[in-house]
CSV table of C-alpha atoms in Angstrom, one decimal:
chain,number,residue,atom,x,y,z
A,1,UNK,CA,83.3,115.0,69.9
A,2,UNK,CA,82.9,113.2,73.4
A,3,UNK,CA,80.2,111.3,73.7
A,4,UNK,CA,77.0,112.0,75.8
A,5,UNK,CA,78.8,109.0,78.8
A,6,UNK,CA,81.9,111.2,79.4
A,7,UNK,CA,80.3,114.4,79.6
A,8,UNK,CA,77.8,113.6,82.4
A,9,UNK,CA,81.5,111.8,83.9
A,10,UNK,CA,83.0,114.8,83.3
A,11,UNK,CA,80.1,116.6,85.2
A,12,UNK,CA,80.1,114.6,87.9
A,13,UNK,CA,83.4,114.3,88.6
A,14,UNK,CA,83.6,117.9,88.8
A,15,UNK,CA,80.7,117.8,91.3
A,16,UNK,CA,83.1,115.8,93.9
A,17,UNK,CA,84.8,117.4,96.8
A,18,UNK,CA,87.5,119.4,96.0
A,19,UNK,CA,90.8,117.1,96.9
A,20,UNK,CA,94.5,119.3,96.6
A,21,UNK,CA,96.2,117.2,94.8
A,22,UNK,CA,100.0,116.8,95.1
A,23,UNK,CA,101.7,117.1,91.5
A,24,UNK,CA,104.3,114.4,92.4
A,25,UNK,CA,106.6,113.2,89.7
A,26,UNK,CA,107.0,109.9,88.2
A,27,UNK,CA,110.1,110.1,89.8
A,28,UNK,CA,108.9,111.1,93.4
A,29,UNK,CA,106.2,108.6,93.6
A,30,UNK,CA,108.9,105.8,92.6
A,31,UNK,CA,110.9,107.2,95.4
A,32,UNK,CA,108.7,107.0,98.0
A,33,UNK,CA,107.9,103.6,97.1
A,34,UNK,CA,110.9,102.3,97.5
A,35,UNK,CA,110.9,103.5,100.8
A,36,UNK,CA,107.3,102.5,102.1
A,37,UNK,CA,105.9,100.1,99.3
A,38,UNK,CA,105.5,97.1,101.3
A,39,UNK,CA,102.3,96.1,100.0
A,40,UNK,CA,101.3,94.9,97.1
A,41,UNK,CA,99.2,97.6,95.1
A,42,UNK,CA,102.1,100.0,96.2
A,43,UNK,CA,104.3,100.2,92.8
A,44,UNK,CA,100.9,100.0,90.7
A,45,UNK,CA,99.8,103.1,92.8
A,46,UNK,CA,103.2,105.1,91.5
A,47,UNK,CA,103.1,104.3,88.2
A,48,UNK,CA,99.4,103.7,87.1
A,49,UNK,CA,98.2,106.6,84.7
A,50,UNK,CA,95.2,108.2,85.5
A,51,UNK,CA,95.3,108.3,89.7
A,52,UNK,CA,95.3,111.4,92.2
A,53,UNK,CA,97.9,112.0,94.7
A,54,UNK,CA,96.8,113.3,98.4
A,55,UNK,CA,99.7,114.0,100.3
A,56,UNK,CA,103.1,115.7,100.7
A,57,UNK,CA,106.7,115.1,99.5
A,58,UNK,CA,107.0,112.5,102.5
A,59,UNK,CA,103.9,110.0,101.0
A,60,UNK,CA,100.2,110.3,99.4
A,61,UNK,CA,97.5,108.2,99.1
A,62,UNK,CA,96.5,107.1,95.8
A,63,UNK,CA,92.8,107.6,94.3
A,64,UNK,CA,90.8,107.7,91.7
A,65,UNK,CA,87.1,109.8,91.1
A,66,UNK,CA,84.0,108.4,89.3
A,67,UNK,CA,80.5,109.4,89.5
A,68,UNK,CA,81.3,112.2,91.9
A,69,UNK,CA,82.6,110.2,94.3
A,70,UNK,CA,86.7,109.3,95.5
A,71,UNK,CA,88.4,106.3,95.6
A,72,UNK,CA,91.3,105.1,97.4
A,73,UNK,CA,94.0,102.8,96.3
A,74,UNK,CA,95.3,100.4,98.9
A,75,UNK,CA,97.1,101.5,101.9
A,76,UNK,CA,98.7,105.2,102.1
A,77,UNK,CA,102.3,104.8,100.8
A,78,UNK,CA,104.0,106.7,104.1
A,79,UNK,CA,106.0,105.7,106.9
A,80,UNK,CA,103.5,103.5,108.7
A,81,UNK,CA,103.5,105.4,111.9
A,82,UNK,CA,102.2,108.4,110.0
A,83,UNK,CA,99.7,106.4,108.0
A,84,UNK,CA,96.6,107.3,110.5
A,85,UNK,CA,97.3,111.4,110.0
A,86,UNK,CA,97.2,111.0,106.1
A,87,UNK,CA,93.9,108.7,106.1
A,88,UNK,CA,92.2,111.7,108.8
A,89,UNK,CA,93.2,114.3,106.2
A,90,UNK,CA,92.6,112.7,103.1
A,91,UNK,CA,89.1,111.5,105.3
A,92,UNK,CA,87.9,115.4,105.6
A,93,UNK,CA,89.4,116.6,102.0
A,94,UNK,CA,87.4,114.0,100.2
A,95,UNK,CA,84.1,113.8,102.1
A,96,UNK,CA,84.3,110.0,103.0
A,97,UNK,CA,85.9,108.8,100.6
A,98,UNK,CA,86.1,104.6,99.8
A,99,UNK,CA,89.3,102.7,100.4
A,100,UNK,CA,89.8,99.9,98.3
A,101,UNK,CA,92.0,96.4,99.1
A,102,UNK,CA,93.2,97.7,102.1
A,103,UNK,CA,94.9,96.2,104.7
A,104,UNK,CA,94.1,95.4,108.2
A,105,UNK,CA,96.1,98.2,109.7
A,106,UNK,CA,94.6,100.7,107.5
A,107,UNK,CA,90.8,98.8,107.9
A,108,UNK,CA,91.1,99.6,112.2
A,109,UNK,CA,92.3,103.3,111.6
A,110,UNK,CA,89.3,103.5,109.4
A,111,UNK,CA,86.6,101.5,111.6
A,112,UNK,CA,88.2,104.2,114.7
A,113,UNK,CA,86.5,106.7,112.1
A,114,UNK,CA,83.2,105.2,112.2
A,115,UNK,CA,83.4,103.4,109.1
A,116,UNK,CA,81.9,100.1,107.6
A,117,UNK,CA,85.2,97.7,107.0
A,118,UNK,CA,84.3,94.6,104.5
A,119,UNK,CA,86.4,91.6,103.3
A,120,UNK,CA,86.6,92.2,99.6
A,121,UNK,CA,89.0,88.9,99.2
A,122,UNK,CA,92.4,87.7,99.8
A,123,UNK,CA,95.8,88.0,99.1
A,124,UNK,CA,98.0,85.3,99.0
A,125,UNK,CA,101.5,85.2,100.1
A,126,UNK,CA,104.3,82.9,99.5
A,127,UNK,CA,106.8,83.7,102.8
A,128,UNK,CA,110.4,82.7,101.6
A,129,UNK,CA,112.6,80.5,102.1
A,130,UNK,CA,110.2,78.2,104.3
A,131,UNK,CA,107.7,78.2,101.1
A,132,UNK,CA,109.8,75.8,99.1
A,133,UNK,CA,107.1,73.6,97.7
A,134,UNK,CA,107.9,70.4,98.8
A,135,UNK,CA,105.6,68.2,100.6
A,136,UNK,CA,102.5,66.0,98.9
A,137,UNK,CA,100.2,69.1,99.0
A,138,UNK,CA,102.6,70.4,96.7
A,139,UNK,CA,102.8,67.7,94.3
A,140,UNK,CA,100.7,69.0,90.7
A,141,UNK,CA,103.2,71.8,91.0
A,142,UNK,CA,106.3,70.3,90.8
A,143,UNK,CA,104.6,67.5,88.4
A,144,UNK,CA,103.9,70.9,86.2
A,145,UNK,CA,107.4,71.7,86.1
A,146,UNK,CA,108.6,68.2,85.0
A,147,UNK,CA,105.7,68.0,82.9
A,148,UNK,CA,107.0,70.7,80.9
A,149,UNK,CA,110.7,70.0,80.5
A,150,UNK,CA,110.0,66.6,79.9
A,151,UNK,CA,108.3,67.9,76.5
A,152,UNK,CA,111.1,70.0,75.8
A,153,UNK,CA,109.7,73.6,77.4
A,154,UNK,CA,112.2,75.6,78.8
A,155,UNK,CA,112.2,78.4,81.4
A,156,UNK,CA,113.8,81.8,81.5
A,157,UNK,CA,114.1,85.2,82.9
A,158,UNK,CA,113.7,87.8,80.0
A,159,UNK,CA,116.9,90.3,80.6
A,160,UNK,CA,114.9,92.2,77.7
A,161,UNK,CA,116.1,90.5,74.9
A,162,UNK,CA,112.5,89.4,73.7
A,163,UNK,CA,111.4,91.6,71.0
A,164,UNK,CA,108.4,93.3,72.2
A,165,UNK,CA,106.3,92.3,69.0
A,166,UNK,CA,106.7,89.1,70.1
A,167,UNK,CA,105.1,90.0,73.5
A,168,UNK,CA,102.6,92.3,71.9
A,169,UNK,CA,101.2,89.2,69.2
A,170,UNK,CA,101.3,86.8,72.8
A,171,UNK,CA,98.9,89.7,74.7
A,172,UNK,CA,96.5,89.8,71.8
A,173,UNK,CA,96.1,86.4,71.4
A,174,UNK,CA,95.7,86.2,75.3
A,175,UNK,CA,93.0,88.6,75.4
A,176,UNK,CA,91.0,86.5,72.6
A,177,UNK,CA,89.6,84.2,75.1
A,178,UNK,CA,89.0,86.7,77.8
A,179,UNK,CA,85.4,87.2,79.2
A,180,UNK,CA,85.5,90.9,78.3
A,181,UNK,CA,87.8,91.2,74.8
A,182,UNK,CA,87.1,95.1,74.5
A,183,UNK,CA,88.7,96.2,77.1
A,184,UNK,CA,91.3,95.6,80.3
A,185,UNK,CA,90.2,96.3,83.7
A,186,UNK,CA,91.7,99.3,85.5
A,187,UNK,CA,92.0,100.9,89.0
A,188,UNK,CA,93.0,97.5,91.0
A,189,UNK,CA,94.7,96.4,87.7
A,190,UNK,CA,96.8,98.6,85.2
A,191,UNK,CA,96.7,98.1,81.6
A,192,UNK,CA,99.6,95.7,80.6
A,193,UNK,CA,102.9,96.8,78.9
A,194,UNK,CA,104.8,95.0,76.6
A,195,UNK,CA,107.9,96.6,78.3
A,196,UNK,CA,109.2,96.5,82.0
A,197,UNK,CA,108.9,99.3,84.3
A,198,UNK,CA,111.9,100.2,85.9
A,199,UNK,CA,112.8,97.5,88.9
A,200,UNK,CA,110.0,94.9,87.6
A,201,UNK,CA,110.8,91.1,86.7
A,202,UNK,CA,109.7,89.0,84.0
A,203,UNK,CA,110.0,85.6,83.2
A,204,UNK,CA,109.0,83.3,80.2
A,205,UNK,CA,108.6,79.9,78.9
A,206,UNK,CA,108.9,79.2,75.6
A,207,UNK,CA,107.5,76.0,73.6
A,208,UNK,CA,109.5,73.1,72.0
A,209,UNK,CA,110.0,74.9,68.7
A,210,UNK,CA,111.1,78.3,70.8
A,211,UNK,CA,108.1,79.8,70.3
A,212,UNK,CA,106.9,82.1,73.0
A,213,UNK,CA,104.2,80.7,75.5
A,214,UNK,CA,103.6,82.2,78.4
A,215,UNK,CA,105.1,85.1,80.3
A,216,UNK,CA,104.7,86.5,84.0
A,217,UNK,CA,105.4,90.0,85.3
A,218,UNK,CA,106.3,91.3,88.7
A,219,UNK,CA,106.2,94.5,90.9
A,220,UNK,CA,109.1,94.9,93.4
A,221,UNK,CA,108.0,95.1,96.9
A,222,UNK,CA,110.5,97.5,99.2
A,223,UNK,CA,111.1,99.0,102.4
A,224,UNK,CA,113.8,101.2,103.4
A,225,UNK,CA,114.6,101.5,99.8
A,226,UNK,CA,115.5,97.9,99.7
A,227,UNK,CA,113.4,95.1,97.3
A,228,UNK,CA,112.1,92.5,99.6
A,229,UNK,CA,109.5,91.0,97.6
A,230,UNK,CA,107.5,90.7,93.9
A,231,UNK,CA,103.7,90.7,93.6
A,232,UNK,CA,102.4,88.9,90.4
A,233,UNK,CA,101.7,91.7,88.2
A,234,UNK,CA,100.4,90.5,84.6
A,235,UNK,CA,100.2,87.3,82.6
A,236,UNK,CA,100.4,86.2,79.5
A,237,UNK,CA,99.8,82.3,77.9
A,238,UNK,CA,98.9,81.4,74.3
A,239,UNK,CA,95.4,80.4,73.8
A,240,UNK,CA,96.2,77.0,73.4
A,241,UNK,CA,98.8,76.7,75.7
A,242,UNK,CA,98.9,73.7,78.5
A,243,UNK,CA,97.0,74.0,81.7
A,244,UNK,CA,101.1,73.2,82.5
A,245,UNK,CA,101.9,76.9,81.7
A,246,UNK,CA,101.4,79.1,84.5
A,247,UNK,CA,101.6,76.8,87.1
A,248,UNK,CA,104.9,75.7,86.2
A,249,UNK,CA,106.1,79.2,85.5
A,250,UNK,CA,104.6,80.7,88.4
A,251,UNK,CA,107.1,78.1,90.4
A,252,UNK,CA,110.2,78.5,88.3
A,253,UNK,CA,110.0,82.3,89.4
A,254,UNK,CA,109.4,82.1,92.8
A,255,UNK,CA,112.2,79.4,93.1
A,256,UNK,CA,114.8,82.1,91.3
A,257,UNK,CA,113.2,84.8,94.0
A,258,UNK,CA,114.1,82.4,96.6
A,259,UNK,CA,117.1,81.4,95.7
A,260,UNK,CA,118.2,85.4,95.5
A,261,UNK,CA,117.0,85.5,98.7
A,262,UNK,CA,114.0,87.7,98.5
A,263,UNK,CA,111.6,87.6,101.6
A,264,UNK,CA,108.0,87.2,100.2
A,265,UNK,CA,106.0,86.5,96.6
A,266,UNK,CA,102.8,87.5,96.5
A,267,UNK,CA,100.0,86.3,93.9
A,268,UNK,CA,97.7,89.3,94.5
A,269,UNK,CA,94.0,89.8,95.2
A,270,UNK,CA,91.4,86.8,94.5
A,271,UNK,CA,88.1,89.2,94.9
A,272,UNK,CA,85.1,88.4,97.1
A,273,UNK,CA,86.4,84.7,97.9
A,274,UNK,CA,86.0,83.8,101.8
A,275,UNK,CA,83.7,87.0,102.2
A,276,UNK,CA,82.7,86.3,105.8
A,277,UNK,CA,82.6,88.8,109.0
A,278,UNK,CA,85.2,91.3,108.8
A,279,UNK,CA,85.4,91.8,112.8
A,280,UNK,CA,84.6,95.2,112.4
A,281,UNK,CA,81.5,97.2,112.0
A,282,UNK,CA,80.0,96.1,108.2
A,283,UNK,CA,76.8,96.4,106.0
A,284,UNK,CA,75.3,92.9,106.2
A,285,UNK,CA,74.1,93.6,102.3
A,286,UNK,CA,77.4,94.5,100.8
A,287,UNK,CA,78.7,91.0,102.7
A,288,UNK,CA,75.9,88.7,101.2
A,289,UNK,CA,76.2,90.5,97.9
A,290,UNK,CA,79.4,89.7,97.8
A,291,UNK,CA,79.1,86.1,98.4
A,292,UNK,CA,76.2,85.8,95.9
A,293,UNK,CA,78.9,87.5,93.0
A,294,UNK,CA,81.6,84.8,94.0
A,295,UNK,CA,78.8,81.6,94.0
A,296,UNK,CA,77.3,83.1,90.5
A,297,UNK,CA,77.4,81.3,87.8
A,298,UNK,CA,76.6,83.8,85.4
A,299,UNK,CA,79.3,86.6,87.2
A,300,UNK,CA,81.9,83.9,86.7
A,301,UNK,CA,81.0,82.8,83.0
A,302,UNK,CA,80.0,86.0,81.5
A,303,UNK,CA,81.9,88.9,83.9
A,304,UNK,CA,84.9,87.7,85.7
A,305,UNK,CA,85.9,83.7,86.5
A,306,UNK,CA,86.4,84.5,90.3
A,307,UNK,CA,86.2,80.8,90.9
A,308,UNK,CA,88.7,80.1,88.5
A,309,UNK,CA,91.3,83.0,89.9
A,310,UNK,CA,91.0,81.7,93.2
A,311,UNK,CA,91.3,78.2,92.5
A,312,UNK,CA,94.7,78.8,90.7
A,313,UNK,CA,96.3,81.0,93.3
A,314,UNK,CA,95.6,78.0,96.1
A,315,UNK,CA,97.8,75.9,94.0
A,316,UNK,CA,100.3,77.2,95.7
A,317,UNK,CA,99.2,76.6,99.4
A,318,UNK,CA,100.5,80.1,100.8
A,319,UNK,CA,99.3,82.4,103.2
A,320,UNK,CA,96.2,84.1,102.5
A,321,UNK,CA,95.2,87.5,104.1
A,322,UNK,CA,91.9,88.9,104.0
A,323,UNK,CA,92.3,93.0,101.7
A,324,UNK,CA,89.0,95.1,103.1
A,325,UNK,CA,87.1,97.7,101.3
A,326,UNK,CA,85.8,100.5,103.7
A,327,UNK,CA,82.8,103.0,103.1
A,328,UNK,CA,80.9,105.9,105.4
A,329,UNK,CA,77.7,104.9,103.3
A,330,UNK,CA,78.1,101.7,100.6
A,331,UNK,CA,74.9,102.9,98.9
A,332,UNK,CA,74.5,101.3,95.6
A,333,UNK,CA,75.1,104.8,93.4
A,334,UNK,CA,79.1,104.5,95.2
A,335,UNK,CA,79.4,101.0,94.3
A,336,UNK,CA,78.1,101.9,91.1
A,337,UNK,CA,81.0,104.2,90.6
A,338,UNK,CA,83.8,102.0,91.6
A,339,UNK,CA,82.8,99.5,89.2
A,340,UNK,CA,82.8,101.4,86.4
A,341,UNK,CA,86.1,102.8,87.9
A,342,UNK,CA,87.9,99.3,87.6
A,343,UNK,CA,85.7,98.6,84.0
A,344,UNK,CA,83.7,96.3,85.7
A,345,UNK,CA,80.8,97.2,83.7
């Protein structure tokens, strides 16, 4: 029998403005990304289980409801020009909806609406070939890499000839030293596979004795039905793996990526780090709310190391664009809802 929690969710949800979906396929949604998914939430918006589609045969925008209330996944998945007459329809359809790690295109079509437009972090991107990772601010990475073929690690792309049990023991053992152990976050992150989705990347390194120690997972990036780009997706290490791991994994990727001639890598969203004035109208409380979150201790040791995310990703000295989140209202009951939309709380 459902419990009393998703009844009153069920309630409520069915309380929220009526939205027409579009029942696009798997299929459809991969196909329009390949033709507009330039941004990095774009594949996760076709394949995540458990989103709304607004839109048409030629795009949608992404979205999930909680609490009554709508929430939008990154930018609308459309030919760009005709992103601003989705975001107006969706706009009136879902009675001010939120829009979640958006970019700055879709942040000024939505501030022209009269809404509030807030950093909510940044993304960091890795523009190939000139990122090569040479230089002296570059050093610990490459020392990484050495570091662990020195001691007899070796590096590989997995052409899915890892057995996925062998994934599946790595992810549990991963998840035994995470903050929250009960559950994975959703919404802004999908639960993790142990097998690829179609057009994804993953690579590996595996210990002295061949044991498996660490993987990483990437979503394609297109446009005009062409990959240009990854975006980190998932990762795996081994409890006790070396601090060596990821950073030297995360370099032996992008150096293959670069070296096939792909255009960008992108690590994905550090939330609430650099939350200062989004140059566009904002609530003041939602800013400094933000900025408390990042500077807590407590919110870093006991709900999500933001700190520790963010220090990782500059590692790797790339370019880092502010995401937005965007709201008619921000009152405390939405926000409410979106965190328990990602499993925040």
């Amino acid at each position: 029998m459902p419990s009393l929690r998703i009844i009153i969710d069920r309630f409520l949800e069915g309380a929220a403005p009526k939205v027409p979906r579009q029942e696009l396929t798997h299929v459809e949604r991969l196909a329009l990304v390949r033709r507009h998914g330039d941004f990095s939430l774009a594949y996760s918006t076709a394949v995540q289980q458990k989103l709304s589609y607004f839109g048409d045969s030629d795009g949608y925008i992404a979205f999930g409801t909680k609490m009554k209330h709508h929430f939008a996944l990154g930018d609308p998945v459309v030919h760009p020009p005709d992103r601003l007459a989705y975001i107006r329809r969706f706009v009136e359809a879902a009675g001010g909806p939120w829009f979640v790690q958006i970019g700055a295109e879709t942040a000024r079509v939505l501030a022209s609406l009269g809404y509030q437009v807030n950093r909510l972090g940044i993304d960091t991107r890795l523009p190939l070939p000139d990122h090569d990772f040479s230089g002296k601010r570059n050093e610990t990475v490459r020392y990484s890499e050495r570091w662990l073929l020195k001691k007899g690690y070796s590096f590989e792309e997995d052409r899915r000839s890892i057995f996925l049990d062998e994934i599946a023991r790595l992810s549990e053992n991963w998840r035994g030293e995470r903050i929250v152990k009960r559950w994975e976050m959703g919404f802004l992150n999908r639960p993790f596979a142990d097998h690829l989705g179609i057009d994804m990347r993953r690579f590996v390194l595996r210990g002295p004795d061949g044991e498996l120690v660490a993987l990483l997972d990437f979503d394609p990036l297109f446009s005009g039905g062409k990959v240009i780009g990854y975006t980190t997706a998932f990762k795996r290490k081994h409890v006790d793996a070396t601090p060596h791991a990821e950073i030297g994994l995360t370099k032996f990727a992008v150096d293959r990526f670069r070296e096939e001639g792909i255009s960008v890598v992108t690590l994905g969203l550090s939330p609430l780090v650099d939350i200062e004035a989004s140059g566009f109208a904002e609530s003041n409380f939602w800013r400094g709310t933000f900025q408390r979150a990042y500077g807590s201790a407590w919110v870093n040791r006991s709900k999500f190391n933001l700190q520790g995310q963010a220090a990782f990703k500059r590692r790797f000295h790339g370019q880092e664009q502010p995401t937005y989140i965007a709201f008619r209202k921000g009152t405390f009951v939405e926000m409410l809802g979106l965190l328990r939309l990602v499993k925040a709380i």
